[in-house]
PDB file of C-alpha atoms in Angstrom:
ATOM      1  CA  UNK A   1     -57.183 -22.461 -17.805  1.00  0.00           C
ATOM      2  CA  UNK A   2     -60.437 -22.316 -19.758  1.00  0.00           C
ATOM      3  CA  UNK A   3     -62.848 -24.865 -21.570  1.00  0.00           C
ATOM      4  CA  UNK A   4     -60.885 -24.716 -25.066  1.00  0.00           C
ATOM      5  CA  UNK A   5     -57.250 -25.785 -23.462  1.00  0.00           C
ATOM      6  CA  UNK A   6     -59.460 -28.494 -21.452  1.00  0.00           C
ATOM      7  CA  UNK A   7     -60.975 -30.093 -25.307  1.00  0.00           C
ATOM      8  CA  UNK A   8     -57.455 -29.950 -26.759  1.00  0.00           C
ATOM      9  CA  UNK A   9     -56.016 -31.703 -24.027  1.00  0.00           C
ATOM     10  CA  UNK A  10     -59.204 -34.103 -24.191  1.00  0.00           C
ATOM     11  CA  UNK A  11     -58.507 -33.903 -28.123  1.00  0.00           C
ATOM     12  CA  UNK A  12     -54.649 -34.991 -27.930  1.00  0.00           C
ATOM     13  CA  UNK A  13     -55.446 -37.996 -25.861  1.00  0.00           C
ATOM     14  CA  UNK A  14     -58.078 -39.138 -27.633  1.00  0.00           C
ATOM     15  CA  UNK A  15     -55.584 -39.405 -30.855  1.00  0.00           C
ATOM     16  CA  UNK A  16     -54.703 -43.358 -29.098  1.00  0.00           C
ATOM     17  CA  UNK A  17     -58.447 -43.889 -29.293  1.00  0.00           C
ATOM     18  CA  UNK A  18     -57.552 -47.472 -29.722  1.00  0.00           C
ATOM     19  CA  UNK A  19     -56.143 -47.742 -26.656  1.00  0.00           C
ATOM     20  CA  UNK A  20     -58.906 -46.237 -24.963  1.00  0.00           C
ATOM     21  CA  UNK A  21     -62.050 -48.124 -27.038  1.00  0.00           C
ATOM     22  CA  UNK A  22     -60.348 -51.026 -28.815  1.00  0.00           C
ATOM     23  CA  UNK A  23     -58.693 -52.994 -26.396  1.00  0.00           C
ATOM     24  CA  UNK A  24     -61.275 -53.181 -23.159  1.00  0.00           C
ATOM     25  CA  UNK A  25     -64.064 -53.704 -25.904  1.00  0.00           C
ATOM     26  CA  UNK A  26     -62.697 -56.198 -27.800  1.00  0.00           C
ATOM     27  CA  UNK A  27     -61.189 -58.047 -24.700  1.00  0.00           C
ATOM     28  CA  UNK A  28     -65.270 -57.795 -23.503  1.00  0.00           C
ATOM     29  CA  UNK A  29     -65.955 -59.124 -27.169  1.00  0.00           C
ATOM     30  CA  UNK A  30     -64.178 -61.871 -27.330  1.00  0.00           C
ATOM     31  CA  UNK A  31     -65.257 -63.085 -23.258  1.00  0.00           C
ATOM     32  CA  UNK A  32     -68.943 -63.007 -24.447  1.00  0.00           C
ATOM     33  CA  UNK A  33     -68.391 -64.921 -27.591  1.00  0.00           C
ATOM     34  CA  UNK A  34     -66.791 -67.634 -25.347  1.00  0.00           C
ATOM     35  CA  UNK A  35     -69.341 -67.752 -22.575  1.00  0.00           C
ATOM     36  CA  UNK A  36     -72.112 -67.571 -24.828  1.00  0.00           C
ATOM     37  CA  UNK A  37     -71.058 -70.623 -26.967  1.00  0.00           C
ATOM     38  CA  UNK A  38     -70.526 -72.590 -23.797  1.00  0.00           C
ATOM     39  CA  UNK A  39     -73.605 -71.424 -22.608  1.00  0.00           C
ATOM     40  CA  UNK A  40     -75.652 -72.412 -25.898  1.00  0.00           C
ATOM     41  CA  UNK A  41     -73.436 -75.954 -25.903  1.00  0.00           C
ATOM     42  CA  UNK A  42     -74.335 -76.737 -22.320  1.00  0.00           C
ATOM     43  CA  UNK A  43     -77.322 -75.395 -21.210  1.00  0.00           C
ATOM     44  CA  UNK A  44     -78.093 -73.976 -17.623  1.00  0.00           C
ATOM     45  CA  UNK A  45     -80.878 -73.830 -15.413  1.00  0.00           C
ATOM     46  CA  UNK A  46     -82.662 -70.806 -14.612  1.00  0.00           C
ATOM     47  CA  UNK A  47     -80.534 -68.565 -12.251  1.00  0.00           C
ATOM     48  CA  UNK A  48     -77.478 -70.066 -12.600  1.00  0.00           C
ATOM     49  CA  UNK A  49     -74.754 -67.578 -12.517  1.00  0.00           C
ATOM     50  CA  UNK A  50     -71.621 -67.478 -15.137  1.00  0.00           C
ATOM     51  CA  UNK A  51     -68.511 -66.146 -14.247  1.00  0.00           C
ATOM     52  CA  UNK A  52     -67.849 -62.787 -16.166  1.00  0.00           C
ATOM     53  CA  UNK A  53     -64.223 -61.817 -15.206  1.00  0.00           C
ATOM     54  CA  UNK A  54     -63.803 -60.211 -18.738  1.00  0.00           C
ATOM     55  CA  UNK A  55     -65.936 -57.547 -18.048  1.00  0.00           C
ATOM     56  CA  UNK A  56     -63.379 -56.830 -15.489  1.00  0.00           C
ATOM     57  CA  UNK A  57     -61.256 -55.370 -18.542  1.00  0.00           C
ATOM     58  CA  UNK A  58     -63.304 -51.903 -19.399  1.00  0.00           C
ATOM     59  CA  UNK A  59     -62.931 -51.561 -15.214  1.00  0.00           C
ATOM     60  CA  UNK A  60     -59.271 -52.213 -14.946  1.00  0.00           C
ATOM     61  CA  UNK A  61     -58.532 -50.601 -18.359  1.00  0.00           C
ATOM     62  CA  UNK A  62     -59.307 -47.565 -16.441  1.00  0.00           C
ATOM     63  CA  UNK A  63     -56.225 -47.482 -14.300  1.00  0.00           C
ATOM     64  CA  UNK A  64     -54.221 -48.166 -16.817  1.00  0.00           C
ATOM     65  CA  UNK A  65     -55.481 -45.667 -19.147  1.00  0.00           C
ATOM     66  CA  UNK A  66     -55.155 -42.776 -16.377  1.00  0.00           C
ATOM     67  CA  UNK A  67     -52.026 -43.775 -16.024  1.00  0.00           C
ATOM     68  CA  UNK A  68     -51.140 -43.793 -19.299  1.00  0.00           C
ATOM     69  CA  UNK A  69     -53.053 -40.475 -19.759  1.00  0.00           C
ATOM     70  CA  UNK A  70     -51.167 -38.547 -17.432  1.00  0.00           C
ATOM     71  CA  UNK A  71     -47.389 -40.297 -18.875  1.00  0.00           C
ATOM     72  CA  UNK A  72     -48.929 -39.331 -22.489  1.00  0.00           C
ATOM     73  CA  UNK A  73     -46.459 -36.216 -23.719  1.00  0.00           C
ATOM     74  CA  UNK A  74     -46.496 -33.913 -21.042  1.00  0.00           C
ATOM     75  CA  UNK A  75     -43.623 -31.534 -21.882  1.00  0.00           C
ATOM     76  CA  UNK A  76     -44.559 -31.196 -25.481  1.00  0.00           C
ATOM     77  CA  UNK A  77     -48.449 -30.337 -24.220  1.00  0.00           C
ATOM     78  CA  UNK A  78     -46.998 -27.415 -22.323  1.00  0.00           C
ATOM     79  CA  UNK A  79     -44.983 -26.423 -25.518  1.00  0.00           C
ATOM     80  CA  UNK A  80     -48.148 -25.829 -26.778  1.00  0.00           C
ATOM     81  CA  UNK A  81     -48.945 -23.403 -23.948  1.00  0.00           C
ATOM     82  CA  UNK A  82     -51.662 -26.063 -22.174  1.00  0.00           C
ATOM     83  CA  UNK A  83     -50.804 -25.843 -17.628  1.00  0.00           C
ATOM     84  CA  UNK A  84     -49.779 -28.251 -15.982  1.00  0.00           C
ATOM     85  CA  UNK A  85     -53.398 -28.067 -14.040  1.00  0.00           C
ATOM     86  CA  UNK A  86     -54.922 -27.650 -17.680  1.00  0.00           C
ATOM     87  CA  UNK A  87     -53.340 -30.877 -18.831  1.00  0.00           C
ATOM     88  CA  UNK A  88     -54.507 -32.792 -15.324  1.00  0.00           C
ATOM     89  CA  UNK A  89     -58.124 -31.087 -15.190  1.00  0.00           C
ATOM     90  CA  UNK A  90     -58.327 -32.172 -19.161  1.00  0.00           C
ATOM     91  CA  UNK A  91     -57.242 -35.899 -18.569  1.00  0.00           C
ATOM     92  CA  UNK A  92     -59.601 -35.965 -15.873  1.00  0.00           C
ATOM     93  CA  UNK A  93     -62.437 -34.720 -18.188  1.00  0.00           C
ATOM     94  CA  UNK A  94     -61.621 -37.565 -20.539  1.00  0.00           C
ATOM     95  CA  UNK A  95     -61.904 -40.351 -17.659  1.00  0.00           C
ATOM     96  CA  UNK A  96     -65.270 -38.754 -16.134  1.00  0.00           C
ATOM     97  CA  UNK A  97     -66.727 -38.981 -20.136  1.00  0.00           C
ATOM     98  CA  UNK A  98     -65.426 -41.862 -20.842  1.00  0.00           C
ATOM     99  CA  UNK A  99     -66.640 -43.632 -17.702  1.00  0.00           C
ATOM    100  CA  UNK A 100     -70.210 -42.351 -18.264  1.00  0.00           C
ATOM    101  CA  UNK A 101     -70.461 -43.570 -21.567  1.00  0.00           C
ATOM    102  CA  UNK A 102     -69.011 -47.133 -20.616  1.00  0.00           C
ATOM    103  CA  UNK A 103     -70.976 -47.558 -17.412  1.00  0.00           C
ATOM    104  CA  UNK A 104     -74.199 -46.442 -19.413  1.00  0.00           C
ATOM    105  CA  UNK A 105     -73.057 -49.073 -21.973  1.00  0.00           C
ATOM    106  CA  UNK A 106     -72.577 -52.016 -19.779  1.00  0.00           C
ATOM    107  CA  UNK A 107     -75.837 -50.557 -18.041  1.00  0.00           C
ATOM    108  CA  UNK A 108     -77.814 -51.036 -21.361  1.00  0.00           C
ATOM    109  CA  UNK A 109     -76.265 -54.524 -22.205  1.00  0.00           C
ATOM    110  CA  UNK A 110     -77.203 -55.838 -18.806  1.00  0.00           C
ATOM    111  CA  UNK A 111     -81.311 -54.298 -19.574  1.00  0.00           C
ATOM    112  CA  UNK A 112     -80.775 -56.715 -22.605  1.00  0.00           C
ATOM    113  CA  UNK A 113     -79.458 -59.826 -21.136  1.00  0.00           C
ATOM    114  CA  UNK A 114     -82.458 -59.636 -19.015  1.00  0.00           C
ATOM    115  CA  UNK A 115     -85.309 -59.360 -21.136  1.00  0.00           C
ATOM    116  CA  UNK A 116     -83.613 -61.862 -22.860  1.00  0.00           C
ATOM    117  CA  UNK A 117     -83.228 -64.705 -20.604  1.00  0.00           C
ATOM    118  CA  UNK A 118     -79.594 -64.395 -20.552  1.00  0.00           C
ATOM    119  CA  UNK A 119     -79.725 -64.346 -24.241  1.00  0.00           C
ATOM    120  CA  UNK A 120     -82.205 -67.304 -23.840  1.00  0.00           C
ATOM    121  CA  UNK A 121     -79.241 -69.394 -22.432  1.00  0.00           C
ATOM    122  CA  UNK A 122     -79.182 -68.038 -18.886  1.00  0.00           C
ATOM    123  CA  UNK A 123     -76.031 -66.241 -19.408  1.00  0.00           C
ATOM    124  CA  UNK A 124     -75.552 -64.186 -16.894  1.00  0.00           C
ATOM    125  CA  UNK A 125     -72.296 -62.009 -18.330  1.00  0.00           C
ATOM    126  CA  UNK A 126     -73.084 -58.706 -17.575  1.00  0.00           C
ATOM    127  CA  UNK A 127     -74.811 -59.058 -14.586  1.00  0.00           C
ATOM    128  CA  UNK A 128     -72.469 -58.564 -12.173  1.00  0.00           C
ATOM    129  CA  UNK A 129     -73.199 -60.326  -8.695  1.00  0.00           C
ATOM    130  CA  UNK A 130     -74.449 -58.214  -5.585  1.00  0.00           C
ATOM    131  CA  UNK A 131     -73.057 -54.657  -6.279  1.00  0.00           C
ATOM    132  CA  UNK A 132     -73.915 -54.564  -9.802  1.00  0.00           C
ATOM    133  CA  UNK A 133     -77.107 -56.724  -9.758  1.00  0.00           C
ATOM    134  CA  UNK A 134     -80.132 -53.946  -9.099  1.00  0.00           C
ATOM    135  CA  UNK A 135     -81.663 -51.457 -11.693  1.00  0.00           C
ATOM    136  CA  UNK A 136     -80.450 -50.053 -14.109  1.00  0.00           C
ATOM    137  CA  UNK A 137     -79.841 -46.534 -13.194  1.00  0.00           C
ATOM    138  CA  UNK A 138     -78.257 -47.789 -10.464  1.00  0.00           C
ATOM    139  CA  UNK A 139     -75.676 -50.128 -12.167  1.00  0.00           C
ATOM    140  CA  UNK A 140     -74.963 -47.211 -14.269  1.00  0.00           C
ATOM    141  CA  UNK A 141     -74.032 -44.999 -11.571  1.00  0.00           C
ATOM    142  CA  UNK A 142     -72.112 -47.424  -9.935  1.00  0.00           C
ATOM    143  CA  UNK A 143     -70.069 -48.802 -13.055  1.00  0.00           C
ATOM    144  CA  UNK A 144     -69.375 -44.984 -13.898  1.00  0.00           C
ATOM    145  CA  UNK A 145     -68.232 -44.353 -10.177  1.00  0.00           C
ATOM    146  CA  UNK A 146     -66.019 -47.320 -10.080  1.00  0.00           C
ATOM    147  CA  UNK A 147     -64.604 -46.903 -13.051  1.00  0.00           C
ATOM    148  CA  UNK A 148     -63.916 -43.110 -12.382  1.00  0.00           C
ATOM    149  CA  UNK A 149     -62.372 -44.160  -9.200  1.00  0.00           C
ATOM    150  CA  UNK A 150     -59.710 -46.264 -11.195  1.00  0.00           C
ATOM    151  CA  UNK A 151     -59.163 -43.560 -13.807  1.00  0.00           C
ATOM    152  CA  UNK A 152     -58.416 -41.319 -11.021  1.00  0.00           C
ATOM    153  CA  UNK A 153     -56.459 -43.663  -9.359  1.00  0.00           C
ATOM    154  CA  UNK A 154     -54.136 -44.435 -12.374  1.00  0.00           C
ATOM    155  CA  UNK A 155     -53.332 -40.378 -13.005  1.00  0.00           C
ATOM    156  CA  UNK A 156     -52.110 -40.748  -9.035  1.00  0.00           C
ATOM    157  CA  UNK A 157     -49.252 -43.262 -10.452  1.00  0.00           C
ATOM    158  CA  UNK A 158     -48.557 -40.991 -13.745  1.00  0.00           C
ATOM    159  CA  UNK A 159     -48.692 -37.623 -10.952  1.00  0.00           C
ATOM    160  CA  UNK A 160     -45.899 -39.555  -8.756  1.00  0.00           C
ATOM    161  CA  UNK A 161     -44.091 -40.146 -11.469  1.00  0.00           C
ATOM    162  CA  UNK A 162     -43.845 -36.481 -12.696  1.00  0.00           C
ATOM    163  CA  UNK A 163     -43.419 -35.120  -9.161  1.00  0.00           C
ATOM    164  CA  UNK A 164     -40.943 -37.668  -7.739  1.00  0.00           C
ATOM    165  CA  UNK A 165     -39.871 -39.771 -10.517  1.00  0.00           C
ATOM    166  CA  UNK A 166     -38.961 -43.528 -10.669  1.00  0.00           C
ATOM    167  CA  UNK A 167     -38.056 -43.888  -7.127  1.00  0.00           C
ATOM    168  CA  UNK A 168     -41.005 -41.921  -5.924  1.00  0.00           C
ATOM    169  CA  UNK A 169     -43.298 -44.136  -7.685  1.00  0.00           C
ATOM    170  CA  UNK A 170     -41.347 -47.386  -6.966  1.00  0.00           C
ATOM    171  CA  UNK A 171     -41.836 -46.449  -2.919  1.00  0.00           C
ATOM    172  CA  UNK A 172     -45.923 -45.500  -3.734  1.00  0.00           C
ATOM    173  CA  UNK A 173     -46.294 -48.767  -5.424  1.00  0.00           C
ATOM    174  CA  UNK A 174     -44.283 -50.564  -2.500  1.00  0.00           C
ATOM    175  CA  UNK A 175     -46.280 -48.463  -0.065  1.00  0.00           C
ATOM    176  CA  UNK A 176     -49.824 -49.880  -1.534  1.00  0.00           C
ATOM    177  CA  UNK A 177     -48.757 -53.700  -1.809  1.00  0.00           C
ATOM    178  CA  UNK A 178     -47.441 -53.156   1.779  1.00  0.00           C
ATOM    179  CA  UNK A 179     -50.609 -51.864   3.107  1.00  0.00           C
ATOM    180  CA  UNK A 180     -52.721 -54.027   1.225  1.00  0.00           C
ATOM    181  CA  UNK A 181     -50.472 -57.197   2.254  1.00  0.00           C
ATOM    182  CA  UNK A 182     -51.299 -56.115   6.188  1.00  0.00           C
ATOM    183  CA  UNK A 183     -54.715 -55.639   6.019  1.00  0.00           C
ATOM    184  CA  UNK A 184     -55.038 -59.103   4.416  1.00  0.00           C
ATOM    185  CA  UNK A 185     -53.000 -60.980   6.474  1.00  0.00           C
ATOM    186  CA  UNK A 186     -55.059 -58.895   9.100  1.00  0.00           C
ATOM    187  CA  UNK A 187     -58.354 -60.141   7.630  1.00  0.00           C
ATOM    188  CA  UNK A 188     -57.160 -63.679   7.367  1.00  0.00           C
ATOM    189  CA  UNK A 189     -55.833 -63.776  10.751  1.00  0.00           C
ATOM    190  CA  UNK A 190     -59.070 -62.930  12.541  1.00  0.00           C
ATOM    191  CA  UNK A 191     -61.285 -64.720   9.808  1.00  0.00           C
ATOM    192  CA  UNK A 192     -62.970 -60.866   9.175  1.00  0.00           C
ATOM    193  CA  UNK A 193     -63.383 -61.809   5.165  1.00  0.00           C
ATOM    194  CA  UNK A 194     -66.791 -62.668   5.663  1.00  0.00           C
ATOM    195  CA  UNK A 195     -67.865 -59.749   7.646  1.00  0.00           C
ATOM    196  CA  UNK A 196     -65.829 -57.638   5.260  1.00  0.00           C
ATOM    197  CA  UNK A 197     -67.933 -59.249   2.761  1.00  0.00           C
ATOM    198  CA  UNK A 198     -71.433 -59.004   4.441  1.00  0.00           C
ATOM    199  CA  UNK A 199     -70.749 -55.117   5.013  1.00  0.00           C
ATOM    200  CA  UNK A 200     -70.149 -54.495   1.525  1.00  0.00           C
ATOM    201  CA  UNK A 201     -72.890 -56.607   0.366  1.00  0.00           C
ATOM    202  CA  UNK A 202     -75.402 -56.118   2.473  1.00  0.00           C
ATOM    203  CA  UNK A 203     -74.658 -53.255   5.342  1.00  0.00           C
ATOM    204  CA  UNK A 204     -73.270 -50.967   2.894  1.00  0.00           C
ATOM    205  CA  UNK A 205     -75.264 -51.726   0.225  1.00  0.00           C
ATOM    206  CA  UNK A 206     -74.264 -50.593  -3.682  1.00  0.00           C
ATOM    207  CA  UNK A 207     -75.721 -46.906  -2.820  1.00  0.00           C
ATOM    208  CA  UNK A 208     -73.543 -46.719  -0.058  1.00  0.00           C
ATOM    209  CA  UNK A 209     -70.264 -48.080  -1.929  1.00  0.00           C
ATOM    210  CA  UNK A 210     -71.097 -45.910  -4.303  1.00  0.00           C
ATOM    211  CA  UNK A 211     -71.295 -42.992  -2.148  1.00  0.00           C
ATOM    212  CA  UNK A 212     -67.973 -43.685  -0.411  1.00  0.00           C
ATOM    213  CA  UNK A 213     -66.479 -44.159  -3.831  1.00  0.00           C
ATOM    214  CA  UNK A 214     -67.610 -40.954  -5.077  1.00  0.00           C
ATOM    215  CA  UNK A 215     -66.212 -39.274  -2.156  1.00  0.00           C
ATOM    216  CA  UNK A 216     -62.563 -40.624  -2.623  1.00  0.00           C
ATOM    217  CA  UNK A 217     -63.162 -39.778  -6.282  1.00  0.00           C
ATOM    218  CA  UNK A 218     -63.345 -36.123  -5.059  1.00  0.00           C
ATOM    219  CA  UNK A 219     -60.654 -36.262  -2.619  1.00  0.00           C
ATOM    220  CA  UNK A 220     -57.838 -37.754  -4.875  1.00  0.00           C
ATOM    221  CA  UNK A 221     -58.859 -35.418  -7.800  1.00  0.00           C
ATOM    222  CA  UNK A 222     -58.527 -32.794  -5.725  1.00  0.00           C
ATOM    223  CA  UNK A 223     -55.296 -33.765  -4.143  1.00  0.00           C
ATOM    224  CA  UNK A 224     -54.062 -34.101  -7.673  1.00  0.00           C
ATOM    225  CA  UNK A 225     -54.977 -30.760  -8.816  1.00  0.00           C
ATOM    226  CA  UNK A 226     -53.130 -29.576  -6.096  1.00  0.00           C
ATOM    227  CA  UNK A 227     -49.759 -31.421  -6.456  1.00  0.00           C
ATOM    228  CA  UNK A 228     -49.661 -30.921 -10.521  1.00  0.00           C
ATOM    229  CA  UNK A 229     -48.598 -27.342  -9.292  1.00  0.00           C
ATOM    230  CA  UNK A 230     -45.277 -28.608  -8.014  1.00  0.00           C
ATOM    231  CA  UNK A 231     -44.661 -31.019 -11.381  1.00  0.00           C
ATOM    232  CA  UNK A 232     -41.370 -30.502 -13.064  1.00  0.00           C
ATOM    233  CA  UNK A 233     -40.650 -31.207 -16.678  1.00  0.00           C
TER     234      UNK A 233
END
C-alpha cells in the first residue's frame, strides 16, 4: 500500500461527488432559506435561539456516506490491483478530508452569523447549542471530530457487511438498537437524563467530548484496518 493506490481509491469515490457535496449542502441550503425568512417575517429578541436540525444533515450524511463508501465497488477496486487495507485506509482518507473541510466550513459560517447579528435577525442556525457554541477553532475541531466519528462509524456497517454479510450486519444493527434501547430505558428509569446531560454539557465540557471522540475515532479505525484483512469478495 502506498500514497498513489490511497488517491485513486480517494479518486474513485469521489466520482459520486454529488452524493458526497450536493445532498448535505443543499439539504443545509434549503433549512437556512426557511429559517431565515421566518426569522426576517417574525422578528426575535436578542438571544433567542432557533432550532437548526438541518445542519444535522452534513453530520448524519457522514454515516451514510462511510457506509456507502465502503459498499461502493469493492471487487472491481481490487481488479484494479488496490488491497483490501488500501481500499479501507483510502475511504478513510476521504472521510478525515472531507470532515475537515466541512467542519472548517460550518466553523466559518457560524464566525459570520455572529458578526452579523444572526444575519441581523437573531438567527441563530449555525450556532449549535452548548457543544458547538465556543470559538471558533474549537467548533471546528469538534464538528470535524464528530463528523469523523460518523464516517468511521458508517465504514463499520459497510466492513460487517463484507466480512459477515446480510445476517452479520442484520445482528450488528440489532445488537446497537438493543443496547441503545437498555441504556435508555436505564436512563429513564432512574431519571439519569439530566445528569447525563449536565456531564456532557458542563463536566465534560466540548474539549473533553471531543477528546473521547477522537479516541474512539482511533480505536474503530484501527479495528477496521485490522478486520479488512479477513474480507472476502
Amino acid at each position: 500500500m502506498n500514497w498513489n493506490t490511497l488517491v485513486k481509491v480517494v479518486r474513485y469515490h469521489l466520482l459520486g461527488w454529488t452524493f458526497y457535496v450536493a445532498v448535505p449542502w443543499f439539504v443545509v441550503a434549503i433549512g437556512f432559506a426557511l429559517y431565515l425568512a421566518g426569522a426576517a417575517a417574525k422578528p426575535a429578541a436578542p438571544g433567542q435561539f432557533y432550532g437548526s436540525a438541518t445542519v444535522l444533515a452534513i453530520y448524519l450524511g457522514f454515516g451514510i456516506t462511510g457506509l456507502v463508501g465502503m459498499l461502493r465497488s469493492l471487487p472491481f477496486a481490487i481488479s484494479l490491483g488496490v488491497s483490501r487495507r488500501a481500499y479501507y485506509a483510502g475511504t478513510a482518507l476521504l472521510g478525515t478530508g472531507l470532515a475537515a473541510a466541512y467542519g472548517l466550513g460550518l466553523a466559518v459560517l457560524q464566525v459570520i452569523e455572529r458578526a452579523t447579528a444572526g444575519w441581523e435577525v437573531h438567527l441563530h442556525y449555525f450556532q449549535v447549542a452548548y457543544i458547538l457554541a465556543g470559538p471558533w477553532y474549537l467548533t471546528w475541531l469538534t464538528s470535524f471530530v464528530v463528523m469523523a466519528v460518523l464516517f468511521v462509524y458508517g465504514m463499520w456497517y459497510g466492513l460487517v457487511y463484507w466480512r459477515w454479510n446480510l445476517a452479520g450486519l442484520l445482528v450488528f444493527g440489532v445488537a446497537q438498537v438493543i443496547v441503545g434501547a437498555v441504556a435508555a430505558l436505564s436512563a429513564a428509569k432512574t431519571d439519569a437524563w439530566a445528569a447525563i446531560g449536565r456531564f456532557f454539557t458542563s463536566t465534560l465540557g466540548a474539549a473533553g467530548l471531543t477528546g473521547v471522540l477522537a479516541a474512539l475515532a482511533v480505536v474503530l479505525l484501527a479495528g477496521g484496518y485490522a478486520t479488512m484483512r479477513r474480507v472476502t469478495v
